Every structure is written in structure tokens, then in C-alpha cells.
C-alpha atoms as an extended CHARMM CRD file, in Angstrom:
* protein
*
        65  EXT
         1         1  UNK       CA            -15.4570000000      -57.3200000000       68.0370000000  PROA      1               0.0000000000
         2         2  UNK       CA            -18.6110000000      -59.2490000000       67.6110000000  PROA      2               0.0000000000
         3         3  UNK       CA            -20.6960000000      -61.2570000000       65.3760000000  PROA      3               0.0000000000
         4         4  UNK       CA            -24.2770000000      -60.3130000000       65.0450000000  PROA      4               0.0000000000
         5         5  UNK       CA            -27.3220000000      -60.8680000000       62.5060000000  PROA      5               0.0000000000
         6         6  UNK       CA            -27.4950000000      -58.1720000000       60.3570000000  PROA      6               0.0000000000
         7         7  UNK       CA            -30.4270000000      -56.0450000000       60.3780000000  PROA      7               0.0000000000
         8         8  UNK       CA            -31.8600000000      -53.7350000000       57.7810000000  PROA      8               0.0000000000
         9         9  UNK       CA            -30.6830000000      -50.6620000000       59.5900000000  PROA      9               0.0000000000
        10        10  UNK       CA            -27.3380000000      -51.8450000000       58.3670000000  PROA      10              0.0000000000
        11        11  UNK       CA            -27.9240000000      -52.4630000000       54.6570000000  PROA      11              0.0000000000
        12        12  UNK       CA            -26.3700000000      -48.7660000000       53.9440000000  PROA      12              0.0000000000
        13        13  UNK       CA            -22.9540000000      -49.7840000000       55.2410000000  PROA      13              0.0000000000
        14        14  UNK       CA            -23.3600000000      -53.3650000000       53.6110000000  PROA      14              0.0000000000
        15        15  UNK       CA            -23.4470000000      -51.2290000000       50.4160000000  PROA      15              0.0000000000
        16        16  UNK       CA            -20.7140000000      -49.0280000000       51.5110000000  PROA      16              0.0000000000
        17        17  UNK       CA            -18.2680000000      -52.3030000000       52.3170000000  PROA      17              0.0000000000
        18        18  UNK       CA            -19.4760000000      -54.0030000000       49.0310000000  PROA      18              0.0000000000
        19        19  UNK       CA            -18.4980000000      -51.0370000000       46.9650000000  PROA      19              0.0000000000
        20        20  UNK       CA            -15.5470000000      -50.5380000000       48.5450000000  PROA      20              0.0000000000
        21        21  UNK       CA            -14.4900000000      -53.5720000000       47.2680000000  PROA      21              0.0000000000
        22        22  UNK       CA            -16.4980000000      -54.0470000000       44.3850000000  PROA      22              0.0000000000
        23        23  UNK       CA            -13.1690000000      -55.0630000000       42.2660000000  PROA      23              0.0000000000
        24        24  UNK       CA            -13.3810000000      -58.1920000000       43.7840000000  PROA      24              0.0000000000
        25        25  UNK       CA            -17.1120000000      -58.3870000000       44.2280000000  PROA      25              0.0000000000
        26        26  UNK       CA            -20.1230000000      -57.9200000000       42.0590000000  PROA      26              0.0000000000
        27        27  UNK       CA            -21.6970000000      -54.4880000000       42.3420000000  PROA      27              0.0000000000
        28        28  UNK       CA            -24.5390000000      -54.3860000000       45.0440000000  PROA      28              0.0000000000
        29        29  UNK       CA            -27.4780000000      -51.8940000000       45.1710000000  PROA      29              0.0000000000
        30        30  UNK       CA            -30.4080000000      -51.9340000000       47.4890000000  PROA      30              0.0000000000
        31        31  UNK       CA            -32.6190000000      -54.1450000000       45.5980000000  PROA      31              0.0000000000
        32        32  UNK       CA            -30.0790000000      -56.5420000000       44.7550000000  PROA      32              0.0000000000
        33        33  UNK       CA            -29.0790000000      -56.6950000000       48.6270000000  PROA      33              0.0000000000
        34        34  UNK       CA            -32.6380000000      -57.4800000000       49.4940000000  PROA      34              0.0000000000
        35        35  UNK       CA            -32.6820000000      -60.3450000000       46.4640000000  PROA      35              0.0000000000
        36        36  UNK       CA            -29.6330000000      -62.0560000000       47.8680000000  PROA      36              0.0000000000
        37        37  UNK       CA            -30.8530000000      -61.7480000000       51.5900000000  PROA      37              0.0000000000
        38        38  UNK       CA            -34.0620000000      -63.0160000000       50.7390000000  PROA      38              0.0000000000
        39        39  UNK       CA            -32.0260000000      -66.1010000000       48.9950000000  PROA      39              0.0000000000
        40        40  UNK       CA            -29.4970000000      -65.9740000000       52.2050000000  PROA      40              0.0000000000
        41        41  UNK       CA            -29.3750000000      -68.7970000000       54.8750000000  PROA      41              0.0000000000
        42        42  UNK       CA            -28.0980000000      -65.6510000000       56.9040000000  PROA      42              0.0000000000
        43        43  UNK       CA            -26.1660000000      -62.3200000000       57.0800000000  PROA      43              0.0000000000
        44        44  UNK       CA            -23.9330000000      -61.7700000000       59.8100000000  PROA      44              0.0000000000
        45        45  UNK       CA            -22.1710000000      -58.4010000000       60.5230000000  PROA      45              0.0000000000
        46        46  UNK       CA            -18.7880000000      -57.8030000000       62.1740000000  PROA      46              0.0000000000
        47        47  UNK       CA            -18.9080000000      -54.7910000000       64.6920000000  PROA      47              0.0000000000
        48        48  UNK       CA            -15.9010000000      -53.6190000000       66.1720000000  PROA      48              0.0000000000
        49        49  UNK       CA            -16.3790000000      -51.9730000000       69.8330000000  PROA      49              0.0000000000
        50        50  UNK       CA            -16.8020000000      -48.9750000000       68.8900000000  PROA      50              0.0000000000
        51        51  UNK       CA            -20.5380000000      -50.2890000000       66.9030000000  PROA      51              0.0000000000
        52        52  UNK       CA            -18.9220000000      -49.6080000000       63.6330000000  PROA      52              0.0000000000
        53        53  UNK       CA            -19.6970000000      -52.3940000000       61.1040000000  PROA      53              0.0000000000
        54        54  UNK       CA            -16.1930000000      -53.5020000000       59.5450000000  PROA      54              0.0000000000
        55        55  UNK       CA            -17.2700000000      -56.3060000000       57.7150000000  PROA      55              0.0000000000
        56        56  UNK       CA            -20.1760000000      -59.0300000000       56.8700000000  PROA      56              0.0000000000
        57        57  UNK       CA            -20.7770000000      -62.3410000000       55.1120000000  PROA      57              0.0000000000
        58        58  UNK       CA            -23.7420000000      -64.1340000000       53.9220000000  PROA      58              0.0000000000
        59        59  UNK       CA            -24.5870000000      -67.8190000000       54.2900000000  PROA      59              0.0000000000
        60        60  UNK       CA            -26.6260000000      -69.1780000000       50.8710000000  PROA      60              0.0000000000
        61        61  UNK       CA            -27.1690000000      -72.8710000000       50.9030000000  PROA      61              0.0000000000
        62        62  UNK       CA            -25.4490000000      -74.6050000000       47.9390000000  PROA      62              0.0000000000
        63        63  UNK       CA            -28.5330000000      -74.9050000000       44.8930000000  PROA      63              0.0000000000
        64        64  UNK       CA            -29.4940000000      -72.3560000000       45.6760000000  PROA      64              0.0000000000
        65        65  UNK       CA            -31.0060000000      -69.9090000000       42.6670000000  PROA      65              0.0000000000
């Protein structure tokens, strides 16, 4: 596995991951991905070796809107 800036090629599996835990989350949708990245310090993906994105987390400075 490896960590990696996320890029907007991988927003639709961001959205997949969120939803599939959205009971613990707050539901995500395209435009409210972009709001949140634009807000984001940074986005980092975890891909496995086989290039699958398994997970992500975003960085968003404390104050922050």
C-alpha cells in the first residue's frame, strides 16, 4: 500500500468509500466533495497494490470555515 494525493479521477470512489460508511460520516455528493477539498489542507488516498483505492483522509486546518 501507498499514500498518494488524491486526484479528481478518484472523487467517484471517494464517494463510494464515504457512502459506504455514511453512518458514521456525513453524506458526500460531488459538489460537496469539491467544497471540502477546496477548504482541505490536502486529500490523501490509500491504494493497495493492486491500484484499488481502500481508503482516504483529508487534512483541513483548524478555523477553518
Amino acid at each position: 500500500m501507498r499514500l498518494r494525493h488524491a486526484a479528481q479521477a478518484d472523487w467517484p470512489r471517494l464517494l463510494e468509500l464515504n457512502a459506504a460508511s455514511v453512518a458514521e460520516l456525513s453524506p458526500l455528493d460531488e459538489a460537496r466533495l469539491q467544497y471540502i477539498l477546496d477548504l482541505a489542507h490536502s486529500c490523501l488516498v490509500v491504494q493497495a497494490d493492486d491500484c484499488a483505492v481502500v481508503g482516504f483522509a483529508m487534512a483541513i486546518a483548524p478555523g477553518t470555515d
